[in-house]
mmCIF file with all atom_site columns, C-alpha atoms in Angstrom:
data_model
loop_
_atom_site.group_PDB
_atom_site.id
_atom_site.type_symbol
_atom_site.label_atom_id
_atom_site.label_alt_id
_atom_site.label_comp_id
_atom_site.label_asym_id
_atom_site.label_entity_id
_atom_site.label_seq_id
_atom_site.pdbx_PDB_ins_code
_atom_site.Cartn_x
_atom_site.Cartn_y
_atom_site.Cartn_z
_atom_site.occupancy
_atom_site.B_iso_or_equiv
_atom_site.pdbx_formal_charge
_atom_site.auth_seq_id
_atom_site.auth_comp_id
_atom_site.auth_asym_id
_atom_site.auth_atom_id
_atom_site.pdbx_PDB_model_num
ATOM 1   C CA . MET B 1 1   ? 11.817  -11.035 -18.038 1.00 30.00 ? 1   MET B CA 1
ATOM 2   C CA . ILE B 1 2   ? 13.838  -10.873 -14.962 1.00 31.00 ? 2   ILE B CA 1
ATOM 3   C CA . ARG B 1 3   ? 12.301  -8.950  -12.125 1.00 36.00 ? 3   ARG B CA 1
ATOM 4   C CA . ASN B 1 4   ? 14.110  -7.351  -9.209  1.00 38.00 ? 4   ASN B CA 1
ATOM 5   C CA . ARG B 1 5   ? 12.644  -8.108  -5.698  1.00 39.00 ? 5   ARG B CA 1
ATOM 6   C CA . TRP B 1 6   ? 10.301  -5.155  -5.663  1.00 37.00 ? 6   TRP B CA 1
ATOM 7   C CA . ASP B 1 7   ? 9.067   -5.039  -9.245  1.00 41.00 ? 7   ASP B CA 1
ATOM 8   C CA . SER B 1 8   ? 6.346   -7.838  -8.641  1.00 42.00 ? 8   SER B CA 1
ATOM 9   C CA . SER B 1 9   ? 3.530   -6.161  -10.534 1.00 45.00 ? 9   SER B CA 1
ATOM 10  C CA . LYS B 1 10  ? 0.944   -8.050  -12.606 1.00 53.00 ? 10  LYS B CA 1
ATOM 11  C CA . MET B 1 11  ? -1.116  -6.470  -15.367 1.00 51.00 ? 11  MET B CA 1
ATOM 12  C CA . GLY B 1 12  ? -4.034  -4.535  -13.825 1.00 75.00 ? 12  GLY B CA 1
ATOM 13  C CA . GLU B 1 13  ? -2.454  -4.353  -10.314 1.00 90.00 ? 13  GLU B CA 1
ATOM 14  C CA . ARG B 1 14  ? -1.585  -0.876  -8.825  1.00 95.00 ? 14  ARG B CA 1
ATOM 15  C CA . VAL B 1 15  ? -0.030  -2.153  -5.667  1.00 95.00 ? 15  VAL B CA 1
ATOM 16  C CA . ALA B 1 16  ? 1.971   -5.282  -4.699  1.00 96.00 ? 16  ALA B CA 1
ATOM 17  C CA . ILE B 1 17  ? 3.970   -6.532  -1.722  1.00 97.00 ? 17  ILE B CA 1
ATOM 18  C CA . THR B 1 18  ? 7.346   -8.295  -1.432  1.00 97.00 ? 18  THR B CA 1
ATOM 19  C CA . ASN B 1 19  ? 7.744   -11.769 0.322   1.00 98.00 ? 19  ASN B CA 1
ATOM 20  C CA . GLU B 1 20  ? 9.734   -10.074 3.165   1.00 97.00 ? 20  GLU B CA 1
ATOM 21  C CA . ALA B 1 21  ? 6.857   -7.709  3.851   1.00 98.00 ? 21  ALA B CA 1
ATOM 22  C CA . ARG B 1 22  ? 4.256   -10.389 3.681   1.00 98.00 ? 22  ARG B CA 1
ATOM 23  C CA . LYS B 1 23  ? 6.121   -12.151 6.627   1.00 98.00 ? 23  LYS B CA 1
ATOM 24  C CA . ILE B 1 24  ? 5.766   -9.146  8.745   1.00 98.00 ? 24  ILE B CA 1
ATOM 25  C CA . VAL B 1 25  ? 2.019   -8.761  7.885   1.00 98.00 ? 25  VAL B CA 1
ATOM 26  C CA . ASP B 1 26  ? 1.437   -12.232 8.712   1.00 98.00 ? 26  ASP B CA 1
ATOM 27  C CA . GLN B 1 27  ? 2.958   -11.576 12.315  1.00 98.00 ? 27  GLN B CA 1
ATOM 28  C CA . LEU B 1 28  ? 1.038   -8.357  12.764  1.00 98.00 ? 28  LEU B CA 1
ATOM 29  C CA . ARG B 1 29  ? -2.284  -10.198 11.791  1.00 98.00 ? 29  ARG B CA 1
ATOM 30  C CA . GLU B 1 30  ? -1.576  -12.813 14.374  1.00 98.00 ? 30  GLU B CA 1
ATOM 31  C CA . ARG B 1 31  ? -1.391  -10.084 17.044  1.00 97.00 ? 31  ARG B CA 1
ATOM 32  C CA . HIS B 1 32  ? -3.859  -7.455  15.756  1.00 97.00 ? 32  HIS B CA 1
ATOM 33  C CA . GLY B 1 33  ? -6.469  -9.429  13.519  1.00 97.00 ? 33  GLY B CA 1
ATOM 34  C CA . GLU B 1 34  ? -7.594  -7.813  10.129  1.00 97.00 ? 34  GLU B CA 1
ATOM 35  C CA . LEU B 1 35  ? -5.323  -5.197  8.886   1.00 98.00 ? 35  LEU B CA 1
ATOM 36  C CA . MET B 1 36  ? -5.340  -2.396  6.236   1.00 97.00 ? 36  MET B CA 1
ATOM 37  C CA . PHE B 1 37  ? -2.790  -0.009  4.645   1.00 96.00 ? 37  PHE B CA 1
ATOM 38  C CA . HIS B 1 38  ? -2.935  3.668   4.149   1.00 94.00 ? 38  HIS B CA 1
ATOM 39  C CA . GLN B 1 39  ? -0.212  5.652   2.290   1.00 90.00 ? 39  GLN B CA 1
ATOM 40  C CA . SER B 1 40  ? 0.503   8.443   4.499   1.00 68.00 ? 40  SER B CA 1
ATOM 41  C CA . GLY B 1 41  ? 0.742   11.837  2.869   1.00 69.00 ? 41  GLY B CA 1
ATOM 42  C CA . GLY B 1 42  ? 3.740   13.303  4.482   1.00 59.00 ? 42  GLY B CA 1
ATOM 43  C CA . CYS B 1 43  ? 2.969   13.761  8.148   1.00 55.00 ? 43  CYS B CA 1
ATOM 44  C CA . CYS B 1 44  ? 5.086   11.960  10.608  1.00 52.00 ? 44  CYS B CA 1
ATOM 45  C CA . ASP B 1 45  ? 7.367   9.486   8.698   1.00 48.00 ? 45  ASP B CA 1
ATOM 46  C CA . GLY B 1 46  ? 7.363   11.268  5.307   1.00 56.00 ? 46  GLY B CA 1
ATOM 47  C CA . SER B 1 47  ? 5.362   9.291   2.726   1.00 72.00 ? 47  SER B CA 1
ATOM 48  C CA . SER B 1 48  ? 5.221   5.815   4.264   1.00 84.00 ? 48  SER B CA 1
ATOM 49  C CA . PRO B 1 49  ? 2.677   3.088   4.181   1.00 92.00 ? 49  PRO B CA 1
ATOM 50  C CA . MET B 1 50  ? 0.989   2.638   7.501   1.00 93.00 ? 50  MET B CA 1
ATOM 51  C CA . CYS B 1 51  ? -0.358  -0.611  8.552   1.00 96.00 ? 51  CYS B CA 1
ATOM 52  C CA . LEU B 1 52  ? -3.244  -0.435  10.829  1.00 96.00 ? 52  LEU B CA 1
ATOM 53  C CA . GLU B 1 53  ? -6.044  -2.546  12.289  1.00 97.00 ? 53  GLU B CA 1
ATOM 54  C CA . LYS B 1 54  ? -8.813  -2.682  9.941   1.00 95.00 ? 54  LYS B CA 1
ATOM 55  C CA . GLY B 1 55  ? -11.431 0.074   10.854  1.00 90.00 ? 55  GLY B CA 1
ATOM 56  C CA . ASP B 1 56  ? -8.844  2.119   13.003  1.00 92.00 ? 56  ASP B CA 1
ATOM 57  C CA . LEU B 1 57  ? -8.785  4.767   10.077  1.00 89.00 ? 57  LEU B CA 1
ATOM 58  C CA . LEU B 1 58  ? -12.123 6.273   9.196   1.00 88.00 ? 58  LEU B CA 1
ATOM 59  C CA . LEU B 1 59  ? -12.401 6.333   5.415   1.00 89.00 ? 59  LEU B CA 1
ATOM 60  C CA . ASN B 1 60  ? -14.380 8.943   3.454   1.00 89.00 ? 60  ASN B CA 1
ATOM 61  C CA . GLU B 1 61  ? -14.704 10.230  -0.140  1.00 88.00 ? 61  GLU B CA 1
ATOM 62  C CA . ASN B 1 62  ? -11.110 11.550  0.036   1.00 89.00 ? 62  ASN B CA 1
ATOM 63  C CA . ASP B 1 63  ? -9.650  8.122   0.244   1.00 92.00 ? 63  ASP B CA 1
ATOM 64  C CA . VAL B 1 64  ? -8.781  6.000   -2.841  1.00 93.00 ? 64  VAL B CA 1
ATOM 65  C CA . TRP B 1 65  ? -8.641  2.336   -2.654  1.00 93.00 ? 65  TRP B CA 1
ATOM 66  C CA . LEU B 1 66  ? -5.694  1.103   -4.931  1.00 94.00 ? 66  LEU B CA 1
ATOM 67  C CA . GLY B 1 67  ? -6.160  -2.593  -4.304  1.00 93.00 ? 67  GLY B CA 1
ATOM 68  C CA . THR B 1 68  ? -5.622  -5.586  -1.873  1.00 95.00 ? 68  THR B CA 1
ATOM 69  C CA . ILE B 1 69  ? -2.138  -6.856  -0.928  1.00 97.00 ? 69  ILE B CA 1
ATOM 70  C CA . HIS B 1 70  ? -1.841  -10.103 1.185   1.00 97.00 ? 70  HIS B CA 1
ATOM 71  C CA . GLY B 1 71  ? -5.468  -9.815  2.316   1.00 97.00 ? 71  GLY B CA 1
ATOM 72  C CA . CYS B 1 72  ? -5.068  -6.109  3.346   1.00 97.00 ? 72  CYS B CA 1
ATOM 73  C CA . GLU B 1 73  ? -6.964  -3.151  1.526   1.00 95.00 ? 73  GLU B CA 1
ATOM 74  C CA . PHE B 1 74  ? -4.709  -0.473  0.493   1.00 96.00 ? 74  PHE B CA 1
ATOM 75  C CA . PHE B 1 75  ? -5.682  3.251   0.421   1.00 95.00 ? 75  PHE B CA 1
ATOM 76  C CA . MET B 1 76  ? -4.194  6.734   -0.086  1.00 93.00 ? 76  MET B CA 1
ATOM 77  C CA . SER B 1 77  ? -5.760  10.159  -0.158  1.00 90.00 ? 77  SER B CA 1
ATOM 78  C CA . LYS B 1 78  ? -7.328  11.398  -3.274  1.00 90.00 ? 78  LYS B CA 1
ATOM 79  C CA . ASP B 1 79  ? -4.930  14.284  -3.599  1.00 89.00 ? 79  ASP B CA 1
ATOM 80  C CA . GLN B 1 80  ? -1.866  12.095  -3.181  1.00 90.00 ? 80  GLN B CA 1
ATOM 81  C CA . PHE B 1 81  ? -3.195  9.791   -5.829  1.00 92.00 ? 81  PHE B CA 1
ATOM 82  C CA . GLU B 1 82  ? -3.368  12.271  -8.285  1.00 90.00 ? 82  GLU B CA 1
ATOM 83  C CA . TYR B 1 83  ? 0.419   12.603  -8.072  1.00 89.00 ? 83  TYR B CA 1
ATOM 84  C CA . TRP B 1 84  ? 0.868   8.715   -7.845  1.00 90.00 ? 84  TRP B CA 1
ATOM 85  C CA . LYS B 1 85  ? -1.783  7.452   -10.368 1.00 93.00 ? 85  LYS B CA 1
ATOM 86  C CA . HIS B 1 86  ? 0.686   6.651   -13.042 1.00 94.00 ? 86  HIS B CA 1
ATOM 87  C CA . THR B 1 87  ? 2.961   4.813   -10.659 1.00 94.00 ? 87  THR B CA 1
ATOM 88  C CA . HIS B 1 88  ? 2.997   1.141   -9.584  1.00 95.00 ? 88  HIS B CA 1
ATOM 89  C CA . LEU B 1 89  ? 3.779   0.808   -5.820  1.00 95.00 ? 89  LEU B CA 1
ATOM 90  C CA . THR B 1 90  ? 5.238   -2.073  -4.117  1.00 96.00 ? 90  THR B CA 1
ATOM 91  C CA . VAL B 1 91  ? 5.248   -2.285  -0.333  1.00 97.00 ? 91  VAL B CA 1
ATOM 92  C CA . ASP B 1 92  ? 8.511   -3.613  1.124   1.00 97.00 ? 92  ASP B CA 1
ATOM 93  C CA . ILE B 1 93  ? 10.084  -3.788  4.594   1.00 95.00 ? 93  ILE B CA 1
ATOM 94  C CA . THR B 1 94  ? 13.505  -2.280  5.988   1.00 94.00 ? 94  THR B CA 1
ATOM 95  C CA . LYS B 1 95  ? 15.233  -2.301  9.274   1.00 94.00 ? 95  LYS B CA 1
ATOM 96  C CA . GLY B 1 96  ? 14.907  0.760   11.536  1.00 88.00 ? 96  GLY B CA 1
ATOM 97  C CA . ARG B 1 97  ? 12.357  2.428   13.506  1.00 78.00 ? 97  ARG B CA 1
ATOM 98  C CA . GLY B 1 98  ? 10.086  4.794   11.804  1.00 73.00 ? 98  GLY B CA 1
ATOM 99  C CA . SER B 1 99  ? 8.075   7.660   13.440  1.00 70.00 ? 99  SER B CA 1
ATOM 100 C CA . SER B 1 100 ? 4.711   6.787   12.332  1.00 77.00 ? 100 SER B CA 1
ATOM 101 C CA . PHE B 1 101 ? 1.719   4.955   14.134  1.00 86.00 ? 101 PHE B CA 1
ATOM 102 C CA . SER B 1 102 ? 2.163   1.948   11.869  1.00 92.00 ? 102 SER B CA 1
ATOM 103 C CA . LEU B 1 103 ? 1.786   -1.404  13.762  1.00 95.00 ? 103 LEU B CA 1
ATOM 104 C CA . GLU B 1 104 ? 5.210   -2.564  12.703  1.00 95.00 ? 104 GLU B CA 1
ATOM 105 C CA . ILE B 1 105 ? 7.208   0.156   14.278  1.00 92.00 ? 105 ILE B CA 1
ATOM 106 C CA . PRO B 1 106 ? 7.781   -1.531  17.825  1.00 92.00 ? 106 PRO B CA 1
ATOM 107 C CA . MET B 1 107 ? 9.401   -4.633  15.905  1.00 94.00 ? 107 MET B CA 1
ATOM 108 C CA . GLY B 1 108 ? 12.234  -2.400  14.690  1.00 93.00 ? 108 GLY B CA 1
ATOM 109 C CA . VAL B 1 109 ? 11.256  -2.601  11.018  1.00 95.00 ? 109 VAL B CA 1
ATOM 110 C CA . ARG B 1 110 ? 9.125   -0.355  8.888   1.00 94.00 ? 110 ARG B CA 1
ATOM 111 C CA . PHE B 1 111 ? 7.191   -0.626  5.666   1.00 94.00 ? 111 PHE B CA 1
ATOM 112 C CA . VAL B 1 112 ? 8.493   1.537   2.802   1.00 93.00 ? 112 VAL B CA 1
ATOM 113 C CA . ILE B 1 113 ? 7.312   2.071   -0.791  1.00 93.00 ? 113 ILE B CA 1
ATOM 114 C CA . LYS B 1 114 ? 9.171   1.282   -3.830  1.00 94.00 ? 114 LYS B CA 1
ATOM 115 C CA . SER B 1 115 ? 7.753   2.705   -6.985  1.00 93.00 ? 115 SER B CA 1
ATOM 116 C CA . ARG B 1 116 ? 8.156   2.873   -10.785 1.00 95.00 ? 116 ARG B CA 1
ATOM 117 C CA . MET B 1 117 ? 6.108   4.353   -13.612 1.00 95.00 ? 117 MET B CA 1
ATOM 118 C CA . PHE B 1 118 ? 3.559   2.130   -15.392 1.00 94.00 ? 118 PHE B CA 1
ATOM 119 C CA . LYS B 1 119 ? 4.433   1.072   -18.896 1.00 92.00 ? 119 LYS B CA 1
ATOM 120 C CA . PRO B 1 120 ? 1.750   2.455   -21.271 1.00 91.00 ? 120 PRO B CA 1
ATOM 121 C CA . GLU B 1 121 ? 0.457   -1.109  -21.925 1.00 91.00 ? 121 GLU B CA 1
ATOM 122 C CA . GLU B 1 122 ? 0.156   -1.620  -18.057 1.00 90.00 ? 122 GLU B CA 1
ATOM 123 C CA . TYR B 1 123 ? -1.462  1.700   -17.399 1.00 90.00 ? 123 TYR B CA 1
ATOM 124 C CA . GLU B 1 124 ? -4.180  0.977   -19.982 1.00 89.00 ? 124 GLU B CA 1
ATOM 125 C CA . SER B 1 125 ? -5.048  -2.385  -18.391 1.00 90.00 ? 125 SER B CA 1
ATOM 126 C CA . LEU B 1 126 ? -5.336  -1.072  -14.810 1.00 91.00 ? 126 LEU B CA 1
ATOM 127 C CA . SER B 1 127 ? -8.529  -1.857  -12.836 1.00 83.00 ? 127 SER B CA 1
ATOM 128 C CA . PRO B 1 128 ? -10.619 1.052   -11.664 1.00 85.00 ? 128 PRO B CA 1
ATOM 129 C CA . VAL B 1 129 ? -9.881  2.601   -8.169  1.00 87.00 ? 129 VAL B CA 1
ATOM 130 C CA . LYS B 1 130 ? -12.610 2.848   -5.584  1.00 89.00 ? 130 LYS B CA 1
ATOM 131 C CA . TYR B 1 131 ? -13.241 5.728   -3.295  1.00 84.00 ? 131 TYR B CA 1
ATOM 132 C CA . GLY B 1 132 ? -13.566 5.522   0.460   1.00 75.00 ? 132 GLY B CA 1
ATOM 133 C CA . GLU B 1 133 ? -17.190 5.981   0.793   1.00 71.00 ? 133 GLU B CA 1
ATOM 134 C CA . GLU B 1 134 ? -17.599 2.731   -1.151  1.00 75.00 ? 134 GLU B CA 1
ATOM 135 C CA . PHE B 1 135 ? -16.078 1.010   2.015   1.00 66.00 ? 135 PHE B CA 1
ATOM 136 C CA . ILE B 1 136 ? -18.113 2.763   4.648   1.00 60.00 ? 136 ILE B CA 1
ATOM 137 C CA . ASP B 1 137 ? -20.582 0.500   6.372   1.00 54.00 ? 137 ASP B CA 1
#
């Protein structure tokens, strides 16, 4: 099967990351240490994945963990997850300055989400999500 650059899903995985976005994560990790992602719900820069220093966003029972991409936990709000739960997400990067609080913004690039619906056999094999309170110390 031939895959385009953003269709990098594997069975059981809800979220993935492109090689281009991995390079930016590596640069950010060098500057900021451990990182996390949270899919914003429409404030500021529409619905963009925000990259933050791990722990900068306080998680609670309203946050859903979708998986780990390139060593970073990926979350979104429970309400938003209800709309996106049948969708595979891939974090990519594009040139241009976004208007969010995400760490890559000063670099002149921004993270974006590419999405597609899961195939029925993929959806059936997904790992369960976890909720934010499971990540609270």
